[in-house]
PDB file of C-alpha atoms in Angstrom:
ATOM      1  CA  MET F  52     -52.829 -13.501  80.008  1.00  0.00           C
ATOM      2  CA  ILE F  53     -56.081 -12.913  78.129  1.00  0.00           C
ATOM      3  CA  ARG F  54     -57.682 -11.590  81.367  1.00  0.00           C
ATOM      4  CA  ALA F  55     -54.782  -9.151  81.896  1.00  0.00           C
ATOM      5  CA  VAL F  56     -55.170  -7.819  78.365  1.00  0.00           C
ATOM      6  CA  SER F  57     -58.902  -7.405  78.859  1.00  0.00           C
ATOM      7  CA  ILE F  58     -58.246  -5.349  82.022  1.00  0.00           C
ATOM      8  CA  LEU F  59     -55.479  -3.205  80.512  1.00  0.00           C
ATOM      9  CA  LEU F  60     -57.229  -2.422  77.216  1.00  0.00           C
ATOM     10  CA  PRO F  61     -59.967  -0.190  78.736  1.00  0.00           C
ATOM     11  CA  LEU F  62     -57.290   1.664  80.696  1.00  0.00           C
ATOM     12  CA  VAL F  63     -55.273   2.317  77.552  1.00  0.00           C
ATOM     13  CA  LEU F  64     -58.339   3.575  75.708  1.00  0.00           C
ATOM     14  CA  LEU F  65     -59.263   5.814  78.639  1.00  0.00           C
ATOM     15  CA  ALA F  66     -55.763   7.276  78.690  1.00  0.00           C
ATOM     16  CA  ALA F  67     -55.953   7.965  74.968  1.00  0.00           C
ATOM     17  CA  CYS F  68     -59.260   9.762  75.400  1.00  0.00           C
ATOM     18  CA  ASN F  69     -57.826  11.922  78.161  1.00  0.00           C
ATOM     19  CA  GLN F  70     -54.899  13.115  76.038  1.00  0.00           C
ATOM     20  CA  SER F  71     -55.398  16.716  74.977  1.00  0.00           C
ATOM     21  CA  THR F  72     -55.728  17.304  71.236  1.00  0.00           C
ATOM     22  CA  PRO F  73     -53.256  19.637  69.601  1.00  0.00           C
ATOM     23  CA  PRO F  74     -54.424  23.189  70.105  1.00  0.00           C
ATOM     24  CA  GLY F  75     -56.133  24.783  67.159  1.00  0.00           C
ATOM     25  CA  ASN F  76     -53.546  27.561  67.056  1.00  0.00           C
ATOM     26  CA  ASP F  77     -50.626  25.190  66.259  1.00  0.00           C
ATOM     27  CA  VAL F  78     -51.074  25.918  62.535  1.00  0.00           C
ATOM     28  CA  ASP F  79     -50.990  29.649  63.196  1.00  0.00           C
ATOM     29  CA  ALA F  80     -47.864  29.216  65.271  1.00  0.00           C
ATOM     30  CA  LEU F  81     -46.199  27.227  62.462  1.00  0.00           C
ATOM     31  CA  ASP F  82     -47.073  29.945  59.935  1.00  0.00           C
ATOM     32  CA  ALA F  83     -45.649  32.604  62.214  1.00  0.00           C
ATOM     33  CA  GLU F  84     -42.454  30.598  62.633  1.00  0.00           C
ATOM     34  CA  LEU F  85     -42.059  30.219  58.860  1.00  0.00           C
ATOM     35  CA  LEU F  86     -42.597  33.937  58.362  1.00  0.00           C
ATOM     36  CA  ARG F  87     -39.995  34.748  60.993  1.00  0.00           C
ATOM     37  CA  GLY F  88     -37.572  32.393  59.269  1.00  0.00           C
ATOM     38  CA  ASN F  89     -38.125  34.023  55.886  1.00  0.00           C
ATOM     39  CA  ALA F  90     -38.069  37.572  57.211  1.00  0.00           C
ATOM     40  CA  GLY F  91     -34.314  37.719  56.948  1.00  0.00           C
ATOM     41  CA  ASP F  92     -34.253  36.593  53.305  1.00  0.00           C
ATOM     42  CA  PRO F  93     -34.704  39.659  51.047  1.00  0.00           C
ATOM     43  CA  ALA F  94     -35.284  37.534  47.924  1.00  0.00           C
ATOM     44  CA  VAL F  95     -38.194  35.645  49.502  1.00  0.00           C
ATOM     45  CA  THR F  96     -39.684  38.848  50.909  1.00  0.00           C
ATOM     46  CA  ALA F  97     -39.469  40.590  47.520  1.00  0.00           C
ATOM     47  CA  ALA F  98     -41.016  37.614  45.722  1.00  0.00           C
ATOM     48  CA  LEU F  99     -43.943  37.512  48.142  1.00  0.00           C
ATOM     49  CA  GLN F 100     -44.626  41.227  48.126  1.00  0.00           C
ATOM     50  CA  ASP F 101     -44.022  42.160  44.470  1.00  0.00           C
ATOM     51  CA  GLN F 102     -46.984  42.472  42.077  1.00  0.00           C
ATOM     52  CA  ILE F 103     -47.437  39.905  39.314  1.00  0.00           C
ATOM     53  CA  MET F 104     -46.285  41.468  36.058  1.00  0.00           C
ATOM     54  CA  VAL F 105     -48.236  40.877  32.834  1.00  0.00           C
ATOM     55  CA  ASP F 106     -47.012  41.855  29.367  1.00  0.00           C
ATOM     56  CA  PRO F 107     -50.134  42.816  27.344  1.00  0.00           C
ATOM     57  CA  SER F 108     -48.264  42.263  24.086  1.00  0.00           C
ATOM     58  CA  LEU F 109     -47.800  38.576  24.914  1.00  0.00           C
ATOM     59  CA  THR F 110     -51.209  37.683  26.310  1.00  0.00           C
ATOM     60  CA  GLY F 111     -52.602  36.945  22.850  1.00  0.00           C
ATOM     61  CA  GLN F 112     -49.935  34.290  22.315  1.00  0.00           C
ATOM     62  CA  SER F 113     -51.029  32.094  25.214  1.00  0.00           C
ATOM     63  CA  GLY F 114     -53.014  29.713  22.997  1.00  0.00           C
ATOM     64  CA  ASN F 115     -50.552  29.412  20.123  1.00  0.00           C
ATOM     65  CA  GLY F 116     -49.748  25.778  20.865  1.00  0.00           C
ATOM     66  CA  ALA F 117     -53.321  24.755  21.598  1.00  0.00           C
ATOM     67  CA  VAL F 118     -55.439  22.512  19.359  1.00  0.00           C
ATOM     68  CA  LYS F 119     -58.157  25.163  19.397  1.00  0.00           C
ATOM     69  CA  PRO F 120     -58.217  28.845  20.390  1.00  0.00           C
ATOM     70  CA  ALA F 121     -59.334  29.366  23.965  1.00  0.00           C
ATOM     71  CA  ASP F 122     -62.243  31.629  23.012  1.00  0.00           C
ATOM     72  CA  ARG F 123     -64.040  29.389  20.489  1.00  0.00           C
ATOM     73  CA  PRO F 124     -64.642  25.686  19.743  1.00  0.00           C
ATOM     74  CA  TYR F 125     -62.424  23.716  17.413  1.00  0.00           C
ATOM     75  CA  SER F 126     -63.455  23.797  13.774  1.00  0.00           C
ATOM     76  CA  ALA F 127     -61.844  22.674  10.552  1.00  0.00           C
ATOM     77  CA  ALA F 128     -62.852  23.037   6.938  1.00  0.00           C
ATOM     78  CA  ALA F 129     -63.355  19.985   4.742  1.00  0.00           C
ATOM     79  CA  PRO F 130     -60.180  19.105   2.821  1.00  0.00           C
ATOM     80  CA  ALA F 131     -59.922  20.412  -0.704  1.00  0.00           C
ATOM     81  CA  ALA F 132     -60.628  17.958  -3.499  1.00  0.00           C
ATOM     82  CA  ASP F 133     -56.974  18.009  -4.574  1.00  0.00           C
ATOM     83  CA  VAL F 134     -55.504  17.169  -1.151  1.00  0.00           C
ATOM     84  CA  ALA F 135     -53.459  13.944  -1.268  1.00  0.00           C
ATOM     85  CA  SER F 136     -54.001  13.664  -4.981  1.00  0.00           C
ATOM     86  CA  GLY F 137     -52.255  10.303  -5.414  1.00  0.00           C
ATOM     87  CA  SER F 138     -54.611   7.539  -6.561  1.00  0.00           C
ATOM     88  CA  ALA F 139     -55.366   4.300  -4.728  1.00  0.00           C
ATOM     89  CA  ALA F 140     -57.264   2.919  -7.737  1.00  0.00           C
ATOM     90  CA  ARG F 141     -55.670   0.203  -9.822  1.00  0.00           C
ATOM     91  CA  PRO F 142     -54.713   1.291 -13.342  1.00  0.00           C
ATOM     92  CA  GLU F 143     -57.405   0.524 -15.894  1.00  0.00           C
ATOM     93  CA  SER F 144     -58.229   1.387 -19.465  1.00  0.00           C
ATOM     94  CA  LEU F 145     -61.187   3.758 -19.673  1.00  0.00           C
ATOM     95  CA  GLU F 146     -63.601   4.185 -22.548  1.00  0.00           C
ATOM     96  CA  SER F 147     -64.126   7.753 -23.705  1.00  0.00           C
ATOM     97  CA  ALA F 148     -67.594   9.118 -23.072  1.00  0.00           C
ATOM     98  CA  PRO F 149     -69.364  10.529 -26.146  1.00  0.00           C
ATOM     99  CA  LYS F 150     -69.497  14.279 -26.622  1.00  0.00           C
ATOM    100  CA  PRO F 151     -72.145  15.818 -24.376  1.00  0.00           C
ATOM    101  CA  GLY F 152     -75.522  17.023 -25.497  1.00  0.00           C
ATOM    102  CA  ALA F 153     -77.766  19.679 -23.936  1.00  0.00           C
ATOM    103  CA  CYS F 154     -78.429  19.207 -20.231  1.00  0.00           C
ATOM    104  CA  PRO F 155     -81.996  19.834 -19.014  1.00  0.00           C
ATOM    105  CA  SER F 156     -81.151  17.795 -15.893  1.00  0.00           C
ATOM    106  CA  CYS F 157     -78.358  20.154 -14.838  1.00  0.00           C
ATOM    107  CA  LYS F 158     -80.748  22.823 -13.553  1.00  0.00           C
ATOM    108  CA  GLY F 159     -82.466  20.378 -11.212  1.00  0.00           C
ATOM    109  CA  GLY F 160     -79.126  19.236  -9.850  1.00  0.00           C
ATOM    110  CA  HIS F 161     -78.062  22.821  -9.125  1.00  0.00           C
ATOM    111  CA  GLU F 162     -81.314  23.616  -7.320  1.00  0.00           C
ATOM    112  CA  ALA F 163     -81.515  20.451  -5.182  1.00  0.00           C
ATOM    113  CA  LEU F 164     -80.635  21.098  -1.546  1.00  0.00           C
ATOM    114  CA  THR F 165     -80.486  17.529  -0.236  1.00  0.00           C
ATOM    115  CA  LEU F 166     -79.636  14.128  -1.660  1.00  0.00           C
ATOM    116  CA  GLY F 167     -83.290  13.138  -1.362  1.00  0.00           C
ATOM    117  CA  GLU F 168     -84.363  16.173  -3.373  1.00  0.00           C
ATOM    118  CA  LEU F 169     -81.647  15.482  -5.919  1.00  0.00           C
ATOM    119  CA  ALA F 170     -83.007  11.965  -6.402  1.00  0.00           C
ATOM    120  CA  ALA F 171     -86.576  13.230  -6.636  1.00  0.00           C
ATOM    121  CA  VAL F 172     -85.939  15.734  -9.436  1.00  0.00           C
ATOM    122  CA  GLN F 173     -84.565  13.113 -11.826  1.00  0.00           C
ATOM    123  CA  ASN F 174     -86.937  12.127 -14.628  1.00  0.00           C
ATOM    124  CA  SER F 175     -85.887   8.498 -14.296  1.00  0.00           C
ATOM    125  CA  GLY F 176     -85.971   8.568 -10.503  1.00  0.00           C
ATOM    126  CA  ASN F 177     -88.667   7.026  -8.313  1.00  0.00           C
ATOM    127  CA  ARG F 178     -90.074   9.979  -6.355  1.00  0.00           C
ATOM    128  CA  GLN F 179     -91.845   7.765  -3.805  1.00  0.00           C
ATOM    129  CA  CYS F 180     -88.591   5.998  -2.955  1.00  0.00           C
ATOM    130  CA  ALA F 181     -86.679   9.287  -2.886  1.00  0.00           C
ATOM    131  CA  ALA F 182     -89.005  10.521  -0.143  1.00  0.00           C
ATOM    132  CA  LYS F 183     -88.096   7.519   2.042  1.00  0.00           C
ATOM    133  CA  VAL F 184     -84.294   7.769   2.012  1.00  0.00           C
ATOM    134  CA  GLY F 185     -82.431   7.854   5.316  1.00  0.00           C
ATOM    135  CA  TYR F 186     -78.992   9.375   5.811  1.00  0.00           C
ATOM    136  CA  SER F 187     -76.005   7.265   6.869  1.00  0.00           C
ATOM    137  CA  ALA F 188     -72.453   6.797   5.587  1.00  0.00           C
ATOM    138  CA  ALA F 189     -73.173   3.053   5.546  1.00  0.00           C
ATOM    139  CA  TRP F 190     -75.206   3.482   2.357  1.00  0.00           C
ATOM    140  CA  ALA F 191     -72.004   4.312   0.463  1.00  0.00           C
ATOM    141  CA  ASN F 192     -70.897   0.707   1.029  1.00  0.00           C
ATOM    142  CA  ARG F 193     -74.184  -0.652  -0.311  1.00  0.00           C
ATOM    143  CA  LEU F 194     -74.011   0.735  -3.834  1.00  0.00           C
ATOM    144  CA  PRO F 195     -74.577  -1.700  -6.728  1.00  0.00           C
ATOM    145  CA  ALA F 196     -71.328  -3.307  -7.881  1.00  0.00           C
ATOM    146  CA  ALA F 197     -71.342  -1.393 -11.170  1.00  0.00           C
ATOM    147  CA  PHE F 198     -71.248   1.901  -9.264  1.00  0.00           C
ATOM    148  CA  ALA F 199     -69.128   0.999  -6.262  1.00  0.00           C
ATOM    149  CA  LEU F 200     -67.490   4.022  -4.638  1.00  0.00           C
ATOM    150  CA  HIS F 201     -64.228   5.064  -6.294  1.00  0.00           C
ATOM    151  CA  PRO F 202     -61.195   4.121  -4.124  1.00  0.00           C
ATOM    152  CA  ASP F 203     -60.078   7.777  -4.009  1.00  0.00           C
ATOM    153  CA  ALA F 204     -63.480   9.190  -3.052  1.00  0.00           C
ATOM    154  CA  ARG F 205     -63.771  11.368   0.048  1.00  0.00           C
ATOM    155  CA  LEU F 206     -67.351  10.849   1.111  1.00  0.00           C
ATOM    156  CA  SER F 207     -69.405  13.921   2.016  1.00  0.00           C
ATOM    157  CA  GLU F 208     -72.837  12.365   2.508  1.00  0.00           C
ATOM    158  CA  ALA F 209     -74.790   9.210   1.740  1.00  0.00           C
ATOM    159  CA  ALA F 210     -78.430   8.183   1.837  1.00  0.00           C
ATOM    160  CA  GLY F 211     -80.573   5.267   0.769  1.00  0.00           C
ATOM    161  CA  THR F 212     -83.595   3.086   1.377  1.00  0.00           C
ATOM    162  CA  ASP F 213     -84.700  -0.523   0.966  1.00  0.00           C
ATOM    163  CA  ALA F 214     -88.190   0.150   2.346  1.00  0.00           C
ATOM    164  CA  ASP F 215     -91.364  -1.013   0.593  1.00  0.00           C
ATOM    165  CA  GLY F 216     -89.578  -2.574  -2.355  1.00  0.00           C
ATOM    166  CA  CYS F 217     -87.335   0.439  -2.959  1.00  0.00           C
ATOM    167  CA  ARG F 218     -83.646   0.070  -3.640  1.00  0.00           C
ATOM    168  CA  MET F 219     -82.265   3.589  -3.909  1.00  0.00           C
ATOM    169  CA  ARG F 220     -78.738   4.814  -3.165  1.00  0.00           C
ATOM    170  CA  VAL F 221     -77.528   8.426  -3.236  1.00  0.00           C
ATOM    171  CA  VAL F 222     -73.957   9.505  -2.421  1.00  0.00           C
ATOM    172  CA  SER F 223     -72.032  12.764  -2.574  1.00  0.00           C
ATOM    173  CA  PHE F 224     -68.232  12.944  -2.534  1.00  0.00           C
ATOM    174  CA  THR F 225     -65.161  14.790  -3.797  1.00  0.00           C
ATOM    175  CA  ILE F 226     -62.198  13.243  -5.542  1.00  0.00           C
ATOM    176  CA  ALA F 227     -58.746  14.428  -6.613  1.00  0.00           C
ATOM    177  CA  GLN F 228     -59.341  13.589 -10.264  1.00  0.00           C
ATOM    178  CA  PRO F 229     -60.302  15.932 -13.139  1.00  0.00           C
ATOM    179  CA  VAL F 230     -63.902  16.027 -14.316  1.00  0.00           C
ATOM    180  CA  ASP F 231     -63.166  14.576 -17.767  1.00  0.00           C
ATOM    181  CA  ARG F 232     -61.471  11.530 -16.286  1.00  0.00           C
ATOM    182  CA  MET F 233     -64.330  10.929 -13.854  1.00  0.00           C
ATOM    183  CA  VAL F 234     -66.858  11.226 -16.699  1.00  0.00           C
ATOM    184  CA  ASP F 235     -64.935   8.531 -18.580  1.00  0.00           C
ATOM    185  CA  TRP F 236     -64.616   6.438 -15.403  1.00  0.00           C
ATOM    186  CA  TYR F 237     -68.370   6.399 -14.781  1.00  0.00           C
ATOM    187  CA  TYR F 238     -69.125   5.908 -18.465  1.00  0.00           C
ATOM    188  CA  THR F 239     -66.859   2.843 -18.473  1.00  0.00           C
ATOM    189  CA  ARG F 240     -68.402   1.483 -15.254  1.00  0.00           C
ATOM    190  CA  ALA F 241     -71.926   1.925 -16.621  1.00  0.00           C
ATOM    191  CA  LYS F 242     -71.176   0.194 -19.923  1.00  0.00           C
ATOM    192  CA  LYS F 243     -69.402  -2.707 -18.204  1.00  0.00           C
ATOM    193  CA  GLY F 244     -72.373  -3.068 -15.865  1.00  0.00           C
ATOM    194  CA  GLY F 245     -74.791  -3.386 -18.772  1.00  0.00           C
ATOM    195  CA  TYR F 246     -76.284   0.096 -18.444  1.00  0.00           C
ATOM    196  CA  SER F 247     -76.943   2.563 -21.225  1.00  0.00           C
ATOM    197  CA  ALA F 248     -75.094   5.864 -20.910  1.00  0.00           C
ATOM    198  CA  GLU F 249     -76.070   9.336 -22.092  1.00  0.00           C
ATOM    199  CA  HIS F 250     -73.699  12.266 -21.584  1.00  0.00           C
ATOM    200  CA  GLN F 251     -75.013  15.803 -21.059  1.00  0.00           C
ATOM    201  CA  ALA F 252     -73.247  19.020 -20.030  1.00  0.00           C
ATOM    202  CA  GLU F 253     -73.971  22.635 -19.234  1.00  0.00           C
ATOM    203  CA  GLY F 254     -71.163  25.006 -18.329  1.00  0.00           C
ATOM    204  CA  GLY F 255     -68.794  23.054 -16.105  1.00  0.00           C
ATOM    205  CA  GLN F 256     -71.364  20.510 -14.936  1.00  0.00           C
ATOM    206  CA  HIS F 257     -71.626  17.096 -16.574  1.00  0.00           C
ATOM    207  CA  VAL F 258     -74.358  14.502 -16.176  1.00  0.00           C
ATOM    208  CA  LEU F 259     -74.251  10.830 -17.113  1.00  0.00           C
ATOM    209  CA  GLY F 260     -77.445   8.830 -16.965  1.00  0.00           C
ATOM    210  CA  GLY F 261     -78.877   5.572 -18.192  1.00  0.00           C
ATOM    211  CA  THR F 262     -80.899   2.453 -17.479  1.00  0.00           C
ATOM    212  CA  ARG F 263     -80.649  -1.329 -17.306  1.00  0.00           C
ATOM    213  CA  GLY F 264     -84.100  -2.865 -17.336  1.00  0.00           C
ATOM    214  CA  THR F 265     -86.020  -1.163 -14.522  1.00  0.00           C
ATOM    215  CA  ALA F 266     -82.841   0.112 -12.840  1.00  0.00           C
ATOM    216  CA  ALA F 267     -81.570   3.633 -13.516  1.00  0.00           C
ATOM    217  CA  TYR F 268     -78.692   5.886 -12.504  1.00  0.00           C
ATOM    218  CA  ALA F 269     -77.581   9.517 -12.803  1.00  0.00           C
ATOM    219  CA  VAL F 270     -74.178  11.009 -12.006  1.00  0.00           C
ATOM    220  CA  PHE F 271     -73.634  14.760 -11.573  1.00  0.00           C
ATOM    221  CA  LEU F 272     -69.997  15.885 -11.862  1.00  0.00           C
ATOM    222  CA  SER F 273     -68.671  19.427 -11.348  1.00  0.00           C
ATOM    223  CA  PRO F 274     -65.132  20.862 -11.099  1.00  0.00           C
ATOM    224  CA  GLU F 275     -63.968  21.610  -7.566  1.00  0.00           C
ATOM    225  CA  GLY F 276     -60.471  23.056  -7.327  1.00  0.00           C
ATOM    226  CA  ARG F 277     -58.228  20.657  -9.199  1.00  0.00           C
ATOM    227  CA  GLY F 278     -60.618  17.811  -8.450  1.00  0.00           C
ATOM    228  CA  THR F 279     -64.264  16.905  -8.937  1.00  0.00           C
ATOM    229  CA  SER F 280     -67.448  17.009  -6.887  1.00  0.00           C
ATOM    230  CA  VAL F 281     -69.703  14.011  -7.585  1.00  0.00           C
ATOM    231  CA  ASP F 282     -73.354  13.250  -6.785  1.00  0.00           C
ATOM    232  CA  LEU F 283     -74.457   9.729  -7.700  1.00  0.00           C
ATOM    233  CA  ILE F 284     -78.021   8.374  -7.716  1.00  0.00           C
ATOM    234  CA  VAL F 285     -78.817   4.700  -8.355  1.00  0.00           C
ATOM    235  CA  ASP F 286     -82.415   3.443  -8.361  1.00  0.00           C
ATOM    236  CA  GLY F 287     -82.621  -0.355  -8.393  1.00  0.00           C
ATOM    237  CA  GLY F 288     -79.778  -2.453  -9.755  1.00  0.00           C
TER     238      GLY F 288
END
């Protein structure tokens, strides 16, 4: 039986090779047949021959449901400071900050362009350490306990360094709380942490600053909408 199969198999393969392949014009013939079949249907003929109609007044609406317009990349503004203004912070009694004095530090805060520059312009700041800061949101989680980020803060930027004996942290954020309350909040945190606290103001900007041994801090607070913009610098601590 095996010998018979071995004899028949070459014959079968030879027969398969000798079969003619379908002519190349079979596809053309099928197309022609379909066209002949549709020739008697006026609806099909009209649909195939009519021009595509475009309403210019509607073309601008084609991207209405899209995440971004078709002609430019997606972009979104940062949320306002008073968006989702409910507080996640636990209720606590705050000490009232003393009335502010003159604010020579306010000018430096207004002129600083980066967090590193902001840290460098402070009289109590370590300029050598300020020049070494690196930017990463992770630094916001490495603030000293006395100045831990407020639970409602919406972080904008953070920087810091532990290089060469430095221990500097700089963060910038907005918060849906009024300036006066945030001044009292930071004043209370500083006093509880054993820091001194001096309050200065110029126009709408407030500055709190103080020391504890060799450690120092400065907080710049400005109104932003119905909330507050905050820049915090901590050197040591």
